[in-house]
mmCIF file of C-alpha atoms in Angstrom:
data_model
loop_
_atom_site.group_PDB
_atom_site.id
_atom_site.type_symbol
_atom_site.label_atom_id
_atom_site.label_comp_id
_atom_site.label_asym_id
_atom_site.label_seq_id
_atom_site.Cartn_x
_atom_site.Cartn_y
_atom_site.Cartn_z
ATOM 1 C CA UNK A 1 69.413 68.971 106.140
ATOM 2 C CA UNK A 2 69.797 71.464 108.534
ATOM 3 C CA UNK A 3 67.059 74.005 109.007
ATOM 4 C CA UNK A 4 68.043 77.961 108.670
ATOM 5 C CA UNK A 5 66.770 80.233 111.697
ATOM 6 C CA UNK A 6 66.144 81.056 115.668
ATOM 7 C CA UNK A 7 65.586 77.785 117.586
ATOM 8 C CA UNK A 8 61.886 77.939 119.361
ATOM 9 C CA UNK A 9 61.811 77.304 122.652
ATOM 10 C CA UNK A 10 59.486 75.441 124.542
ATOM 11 C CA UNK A 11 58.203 78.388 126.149
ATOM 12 C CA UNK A 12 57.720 80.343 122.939
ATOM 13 C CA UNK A 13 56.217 76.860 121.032
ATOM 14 C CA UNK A 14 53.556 77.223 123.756
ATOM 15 C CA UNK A 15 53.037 80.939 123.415
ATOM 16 C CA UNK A 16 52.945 80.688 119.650
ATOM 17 C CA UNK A 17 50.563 77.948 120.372
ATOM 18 C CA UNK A 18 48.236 79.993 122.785
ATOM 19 C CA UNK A 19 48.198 82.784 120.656
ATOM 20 C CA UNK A 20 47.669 80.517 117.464
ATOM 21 C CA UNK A 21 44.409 79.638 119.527
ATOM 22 C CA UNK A 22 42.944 83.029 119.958
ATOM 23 C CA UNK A 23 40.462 84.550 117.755
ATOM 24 C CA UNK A 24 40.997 88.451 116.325
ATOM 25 C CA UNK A 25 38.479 89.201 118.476
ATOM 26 C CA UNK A 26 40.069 87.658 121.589
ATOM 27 C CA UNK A 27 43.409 89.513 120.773
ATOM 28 C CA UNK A 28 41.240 92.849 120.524
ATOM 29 C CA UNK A 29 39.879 91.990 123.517
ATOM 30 C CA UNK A 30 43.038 91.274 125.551
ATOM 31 C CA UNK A 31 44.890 94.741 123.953
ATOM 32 C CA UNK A 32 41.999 96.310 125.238
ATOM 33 C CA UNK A 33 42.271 95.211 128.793
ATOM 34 C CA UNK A 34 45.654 95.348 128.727
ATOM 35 C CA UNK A 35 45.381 99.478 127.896
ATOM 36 C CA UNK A 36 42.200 99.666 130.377
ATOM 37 C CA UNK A 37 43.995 98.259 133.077
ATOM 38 C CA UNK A 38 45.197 100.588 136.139
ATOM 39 C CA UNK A 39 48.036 101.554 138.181
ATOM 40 C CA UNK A 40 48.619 102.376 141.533
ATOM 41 C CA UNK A 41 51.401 103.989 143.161
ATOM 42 C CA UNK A 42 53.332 102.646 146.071
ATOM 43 C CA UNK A 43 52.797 103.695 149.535
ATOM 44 C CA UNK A 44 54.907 103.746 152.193
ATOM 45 C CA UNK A 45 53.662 101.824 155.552
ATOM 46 C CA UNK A 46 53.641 104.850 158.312
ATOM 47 C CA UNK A 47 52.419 101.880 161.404
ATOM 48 C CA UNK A 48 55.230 101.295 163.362
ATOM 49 C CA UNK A 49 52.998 99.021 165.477
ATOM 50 C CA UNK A 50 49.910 96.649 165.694
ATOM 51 C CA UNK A 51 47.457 96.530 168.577
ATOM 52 C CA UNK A 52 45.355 93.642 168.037
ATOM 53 C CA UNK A 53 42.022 94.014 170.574
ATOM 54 C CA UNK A 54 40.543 90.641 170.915
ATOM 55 C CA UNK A 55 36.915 90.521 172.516
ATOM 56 C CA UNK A 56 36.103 87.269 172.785
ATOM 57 C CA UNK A 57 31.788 87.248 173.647
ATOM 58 C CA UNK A 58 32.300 91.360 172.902
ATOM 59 C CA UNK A 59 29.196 92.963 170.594
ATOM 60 C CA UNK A 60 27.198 91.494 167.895
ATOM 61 C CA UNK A 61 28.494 93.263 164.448
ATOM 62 C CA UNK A 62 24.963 94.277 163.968
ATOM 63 C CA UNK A 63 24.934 95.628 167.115
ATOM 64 C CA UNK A 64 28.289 97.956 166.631
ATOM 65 C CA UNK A 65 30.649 97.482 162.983
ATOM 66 C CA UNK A 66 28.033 96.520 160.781
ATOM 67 C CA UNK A 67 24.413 97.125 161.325
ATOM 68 C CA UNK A 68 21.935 95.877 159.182
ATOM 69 C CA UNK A 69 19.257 98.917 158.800
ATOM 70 C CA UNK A 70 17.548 97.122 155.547
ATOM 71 C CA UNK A 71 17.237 93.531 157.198
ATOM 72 C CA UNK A 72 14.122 91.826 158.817
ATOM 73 C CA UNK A 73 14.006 93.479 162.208
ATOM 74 C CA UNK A 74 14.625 89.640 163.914
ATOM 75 C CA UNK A 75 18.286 90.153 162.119
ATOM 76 C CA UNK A 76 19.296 93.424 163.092
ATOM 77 C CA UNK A 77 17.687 94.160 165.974
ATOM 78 C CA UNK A 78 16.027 96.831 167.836
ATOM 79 C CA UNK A 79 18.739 99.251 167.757
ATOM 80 C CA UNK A 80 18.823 102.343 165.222
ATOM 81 C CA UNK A 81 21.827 103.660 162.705
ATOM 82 C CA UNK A 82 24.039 106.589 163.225
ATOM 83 C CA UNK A 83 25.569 108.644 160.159
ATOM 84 C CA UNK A 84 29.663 108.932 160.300
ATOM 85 C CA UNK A 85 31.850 111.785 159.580
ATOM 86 C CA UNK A 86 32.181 109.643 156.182
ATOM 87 C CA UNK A 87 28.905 108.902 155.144
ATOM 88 C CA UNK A 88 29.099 105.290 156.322
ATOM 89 C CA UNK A 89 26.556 104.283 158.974
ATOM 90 C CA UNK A 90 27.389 102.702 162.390
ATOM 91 C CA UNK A 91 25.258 101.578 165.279
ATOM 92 C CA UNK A 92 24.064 104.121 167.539
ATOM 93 C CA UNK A 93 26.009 102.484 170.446
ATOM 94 C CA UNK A 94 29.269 103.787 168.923
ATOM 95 C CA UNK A 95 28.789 108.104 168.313
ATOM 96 C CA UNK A 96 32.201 109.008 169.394
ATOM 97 C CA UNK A 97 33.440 106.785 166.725
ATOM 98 C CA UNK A 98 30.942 108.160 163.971
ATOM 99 C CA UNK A 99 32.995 111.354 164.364
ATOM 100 C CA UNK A 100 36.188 110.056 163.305
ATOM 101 C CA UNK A 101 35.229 107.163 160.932
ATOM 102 C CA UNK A 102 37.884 108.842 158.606
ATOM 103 C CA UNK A 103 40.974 107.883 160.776
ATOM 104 C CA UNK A 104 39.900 103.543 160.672
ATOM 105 C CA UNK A 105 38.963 101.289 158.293
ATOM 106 C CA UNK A 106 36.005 98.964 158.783
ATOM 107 C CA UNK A 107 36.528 95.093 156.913
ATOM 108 C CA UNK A 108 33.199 93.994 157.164
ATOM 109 C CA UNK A 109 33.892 90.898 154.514
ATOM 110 C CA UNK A 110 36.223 89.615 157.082
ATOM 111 C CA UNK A 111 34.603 86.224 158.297
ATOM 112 C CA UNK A 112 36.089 82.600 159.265
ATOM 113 C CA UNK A 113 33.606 80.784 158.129
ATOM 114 C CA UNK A 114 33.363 78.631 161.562
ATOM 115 C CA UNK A 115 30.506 77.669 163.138
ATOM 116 C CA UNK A 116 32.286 76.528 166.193
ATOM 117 C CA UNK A 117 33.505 79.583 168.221
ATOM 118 C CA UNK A 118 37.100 77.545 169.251
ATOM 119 C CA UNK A 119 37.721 77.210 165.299
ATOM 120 C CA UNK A 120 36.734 80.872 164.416
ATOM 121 C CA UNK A 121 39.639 81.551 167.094
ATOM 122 C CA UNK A 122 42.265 79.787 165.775
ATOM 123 C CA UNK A 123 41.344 80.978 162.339
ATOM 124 C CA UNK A 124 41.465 84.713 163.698
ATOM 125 C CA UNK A 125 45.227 84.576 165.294
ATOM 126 C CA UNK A 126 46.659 82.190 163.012
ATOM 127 C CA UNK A 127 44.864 82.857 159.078
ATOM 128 C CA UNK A 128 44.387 79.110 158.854
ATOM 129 C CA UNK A 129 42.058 76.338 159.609
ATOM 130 C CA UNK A 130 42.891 74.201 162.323
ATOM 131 C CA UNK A 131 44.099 70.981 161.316
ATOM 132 C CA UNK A 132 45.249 68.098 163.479
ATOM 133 C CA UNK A 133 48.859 67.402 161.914
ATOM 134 C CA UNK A 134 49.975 71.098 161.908
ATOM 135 C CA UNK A 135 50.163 73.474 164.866
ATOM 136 C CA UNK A 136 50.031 76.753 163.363
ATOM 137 C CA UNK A 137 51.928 79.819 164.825
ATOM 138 C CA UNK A 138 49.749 82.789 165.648
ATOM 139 C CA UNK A 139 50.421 86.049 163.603
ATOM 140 C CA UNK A 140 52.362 87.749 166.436
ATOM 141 C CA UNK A 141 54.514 84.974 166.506
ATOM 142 C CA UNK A 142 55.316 85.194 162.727
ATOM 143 C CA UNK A 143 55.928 89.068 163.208
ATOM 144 C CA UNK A 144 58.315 87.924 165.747
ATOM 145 C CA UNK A 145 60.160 85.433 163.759
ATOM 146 C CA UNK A 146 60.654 87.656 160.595
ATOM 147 C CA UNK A 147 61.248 91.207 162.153
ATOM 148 C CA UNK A 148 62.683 90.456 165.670
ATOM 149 C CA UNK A 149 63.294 92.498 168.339
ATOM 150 C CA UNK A 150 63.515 96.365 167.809
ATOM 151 C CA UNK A 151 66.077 98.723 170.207
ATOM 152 C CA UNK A 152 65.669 96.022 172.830
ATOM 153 C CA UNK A 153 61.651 95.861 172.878
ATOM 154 C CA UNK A 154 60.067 92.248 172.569
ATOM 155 C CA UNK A 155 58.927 92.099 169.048
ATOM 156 C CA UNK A 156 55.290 90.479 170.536
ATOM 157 C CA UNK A 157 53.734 91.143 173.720
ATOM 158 C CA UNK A 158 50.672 89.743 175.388
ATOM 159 C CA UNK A 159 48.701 91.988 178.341
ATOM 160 C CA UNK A 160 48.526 90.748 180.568
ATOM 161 C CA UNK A 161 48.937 87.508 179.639
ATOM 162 C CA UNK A 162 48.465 85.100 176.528
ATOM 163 C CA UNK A 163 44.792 84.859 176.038
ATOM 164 C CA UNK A 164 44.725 81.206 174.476
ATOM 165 C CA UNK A 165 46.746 78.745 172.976
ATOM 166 C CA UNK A 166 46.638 79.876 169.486
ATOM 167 C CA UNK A 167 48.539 82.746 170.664
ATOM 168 C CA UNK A 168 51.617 81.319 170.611
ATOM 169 C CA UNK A 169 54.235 80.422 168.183
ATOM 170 C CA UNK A 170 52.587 77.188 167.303
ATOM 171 C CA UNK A 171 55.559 75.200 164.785
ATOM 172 C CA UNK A 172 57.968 77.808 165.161
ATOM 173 C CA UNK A 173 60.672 78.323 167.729
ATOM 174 C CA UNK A 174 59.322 78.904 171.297
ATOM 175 C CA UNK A 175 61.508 81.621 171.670
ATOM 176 C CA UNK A 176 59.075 83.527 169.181
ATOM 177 C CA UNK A 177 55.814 83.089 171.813
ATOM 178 C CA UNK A 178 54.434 86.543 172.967
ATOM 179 C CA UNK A 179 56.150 88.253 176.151
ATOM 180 C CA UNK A 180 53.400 88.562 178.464
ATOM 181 C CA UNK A 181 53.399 90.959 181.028
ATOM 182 C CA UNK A 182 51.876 89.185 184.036
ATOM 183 C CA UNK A 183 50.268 91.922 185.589
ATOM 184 C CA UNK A 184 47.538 94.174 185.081
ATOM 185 C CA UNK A 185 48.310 98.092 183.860
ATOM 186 C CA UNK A 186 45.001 99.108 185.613
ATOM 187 C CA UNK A 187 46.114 98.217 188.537
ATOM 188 C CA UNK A 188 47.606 100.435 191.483
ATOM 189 C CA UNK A 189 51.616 100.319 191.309
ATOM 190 C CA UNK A 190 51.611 98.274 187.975
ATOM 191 C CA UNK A 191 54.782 97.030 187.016
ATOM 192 C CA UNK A 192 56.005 94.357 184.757
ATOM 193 C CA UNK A 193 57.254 91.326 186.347
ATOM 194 C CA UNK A 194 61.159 90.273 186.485
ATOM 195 C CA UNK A 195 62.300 93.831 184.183
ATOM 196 C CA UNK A 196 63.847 94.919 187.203
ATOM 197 C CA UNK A 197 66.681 93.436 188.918
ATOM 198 C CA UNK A 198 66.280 92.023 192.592
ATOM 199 C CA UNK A 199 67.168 93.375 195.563
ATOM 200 C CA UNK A 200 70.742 93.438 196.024
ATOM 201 C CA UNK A 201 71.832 92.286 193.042
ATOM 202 C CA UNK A 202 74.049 95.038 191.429
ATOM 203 C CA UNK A 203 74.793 95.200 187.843
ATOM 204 C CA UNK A 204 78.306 93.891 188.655
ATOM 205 C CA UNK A 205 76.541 90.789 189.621
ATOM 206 C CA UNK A 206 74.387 90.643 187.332
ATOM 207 C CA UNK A 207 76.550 90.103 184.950
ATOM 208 C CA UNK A 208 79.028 87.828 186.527
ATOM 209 C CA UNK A 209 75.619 85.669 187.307
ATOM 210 C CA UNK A 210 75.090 86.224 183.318
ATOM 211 C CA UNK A 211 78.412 85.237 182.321
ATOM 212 C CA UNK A 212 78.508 81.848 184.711
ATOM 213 C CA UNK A 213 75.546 81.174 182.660
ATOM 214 C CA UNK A 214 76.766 81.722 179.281
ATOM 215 C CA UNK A 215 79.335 78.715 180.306
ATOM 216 C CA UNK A 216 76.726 76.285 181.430
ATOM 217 C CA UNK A 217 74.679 76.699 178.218
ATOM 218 C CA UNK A 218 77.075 76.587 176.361
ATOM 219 C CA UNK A 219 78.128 73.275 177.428
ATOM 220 C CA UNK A 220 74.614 71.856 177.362
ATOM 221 C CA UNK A 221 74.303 73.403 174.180
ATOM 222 C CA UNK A 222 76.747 71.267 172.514
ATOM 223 C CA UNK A 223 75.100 68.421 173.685
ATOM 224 C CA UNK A 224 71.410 68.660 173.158
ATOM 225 C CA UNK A 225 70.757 70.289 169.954
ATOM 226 C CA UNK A 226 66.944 70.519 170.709
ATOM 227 C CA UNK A 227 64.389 73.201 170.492
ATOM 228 C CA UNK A 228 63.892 74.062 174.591
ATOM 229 C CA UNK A 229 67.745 74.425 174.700
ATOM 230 C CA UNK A 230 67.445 77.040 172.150
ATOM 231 C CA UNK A 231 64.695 78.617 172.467
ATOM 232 C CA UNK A 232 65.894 79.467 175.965
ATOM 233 C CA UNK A 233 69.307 80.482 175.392
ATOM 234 C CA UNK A 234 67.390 82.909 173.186
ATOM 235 C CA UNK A 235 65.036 84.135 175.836
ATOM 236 C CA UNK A 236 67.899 84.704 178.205
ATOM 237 C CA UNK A 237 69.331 86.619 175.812
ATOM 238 C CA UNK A 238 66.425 88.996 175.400
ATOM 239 C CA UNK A 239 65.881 89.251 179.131
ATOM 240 C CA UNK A 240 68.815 90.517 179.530
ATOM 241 C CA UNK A 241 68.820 93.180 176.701
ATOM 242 C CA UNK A 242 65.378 94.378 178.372
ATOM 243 C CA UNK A 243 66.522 94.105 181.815
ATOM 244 C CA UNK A 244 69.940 96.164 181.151
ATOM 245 C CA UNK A 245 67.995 98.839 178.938
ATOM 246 C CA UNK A 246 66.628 101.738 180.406
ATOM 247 C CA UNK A 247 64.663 102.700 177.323
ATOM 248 C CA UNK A 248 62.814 99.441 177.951
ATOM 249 C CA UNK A 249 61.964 99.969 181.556
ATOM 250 C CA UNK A 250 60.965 103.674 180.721
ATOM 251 C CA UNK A 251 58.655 101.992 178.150
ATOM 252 C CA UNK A 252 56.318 99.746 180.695
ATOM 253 C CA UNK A 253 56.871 102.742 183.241
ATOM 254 C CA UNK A 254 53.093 104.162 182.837
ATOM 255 C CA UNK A 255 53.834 106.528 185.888
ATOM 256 C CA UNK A 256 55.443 108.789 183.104
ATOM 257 C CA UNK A 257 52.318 109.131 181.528
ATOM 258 C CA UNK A 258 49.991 112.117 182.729
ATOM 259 C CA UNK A 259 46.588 111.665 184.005
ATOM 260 C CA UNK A 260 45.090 112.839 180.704
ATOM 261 C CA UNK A 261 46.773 109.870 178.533
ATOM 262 C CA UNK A 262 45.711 106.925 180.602
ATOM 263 C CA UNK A 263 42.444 107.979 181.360
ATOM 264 C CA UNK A 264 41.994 108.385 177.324
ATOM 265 C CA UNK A 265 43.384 104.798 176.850
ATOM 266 C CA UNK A 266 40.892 103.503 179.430
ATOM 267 C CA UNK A 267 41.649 102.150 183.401
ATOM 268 C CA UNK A 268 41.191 98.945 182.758
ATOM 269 C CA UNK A 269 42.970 95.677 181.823
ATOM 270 C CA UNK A 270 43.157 96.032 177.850
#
């Protein structure tokens, strides 16, 4: 005999099923929080850009971020609080930021959990726990790989130099490792290595140089399929979209900068 009526699924058998389970009181309870619970609207990202400041041996968080004014005195030391602009306290090494405490954000929940300081750096630039079968790429490295470059400009840049091997692209393609600048920007006559062409090569030979190239890789290409082949194909590429932009040399050209800028950004490495 067949029976009359909609089919039941075996999704809606298991939600009949759940709900069969619940007491009026449960129900209640779940319209309730249901009703209770709150909304928020979208906002637009306005960064355009990340500047990740590494200090590896910098300040103690008590001793700057996060001071500890209600701890035993052998846990937060000797040094007193100072009231910010937001009602928030920092340590009185840092008054200037005080002032504007209402243009950052301070995550002072954010810990690794690692006891060993090489760990606690891997978990910083990667988000994960090191772990001998997996070489994890470093966040950089993933902003590299899913956004690219942008009007020429690496995607991921190092300065002046990659500070340690969890830096780098770890698993993914080596052409998404950090550009690194190779020189120092507080130093007299700073300029970033290999952006400009040599002397006496023209852009006429550049690109005759360039195309020569193109042939050769091409042709190894087709013949090693591997990751270093690649990987540089893709950094020659990029070298020479930064190399034949002039919005990418007037970028790393701090001599456009006034006096006023770079002494505000600090005369030193970082």
């Amino acid at each position: 005999m067949k029976c009359r009526g909609n089919a039941l699924s075996r999704r809606g058998f298991l939600t009949v099923g759940a709900a069969g389970g619940l007491t009026l009181a449960q129900m209640l309870q779940m319209r309730q929080a249901r009703a209770e619970q709150k909304s928020y609207d979208f906002i637009d990202a306005k960064a355009l850009s990340v500047i990740h400041v590494f200090l590896p041996g910098g300040m103690a968080h008590q001793e700057s971020f996060d001071p500890k004014p209600y701890s035993p005195i052998e846990y937060r030391g000797e040094m007193k609080t100072i009231k910010t602009n937001t009602g928030e306290v920092l340590c009185e090494t840092l008054p200037k930021l005080a002032q504007m405490a209402d243009k950052f954000a301070v995550i002072r929940s954010m810990t690794h959990g690692e006891a060993a300081h090489e760990r606690g750096t891997h978990n910083m630039f990667t988000g994960y726990k090191p772990s001998p079968a997996l070489q994890f790429p470093s966040f950089g490295s993933v902003i590299s790989h899913e956004y690219g470059p942008r009007n020429n400009m690496p995607p991921y840049v190092c300065i002046p130099n990659q500070p340690n091997e969890f830096a780098g692209s770890g698993y993914l393609s080596s052409s998404f490792a950090p550009f690194s600048l190779g020189a120092d920007p507080a130093s007299n006559g700073f300029k970033v290595r290999d952006l400009n062409l040599p002397n006496g090569v023209t852009d006429e030979r550049f690109a005759r140089r360039r195309s020569a190239l193109e042939a050769v890789n091409y042709y190894f290409s087709q013949r090693d399929k591997s990751d270093n082949v690649g990987a540089m194909n893709t950094f020659y590429e990029r070298a020479y979209s930064m190399v034949s932009s002039p919005a990418a040399r007037e970028a790393f050209d701090l001599d456009k900068e006034d006096a006023k800028t770079r002494e505000a950004y600090g005369a030193n490495q970082a």
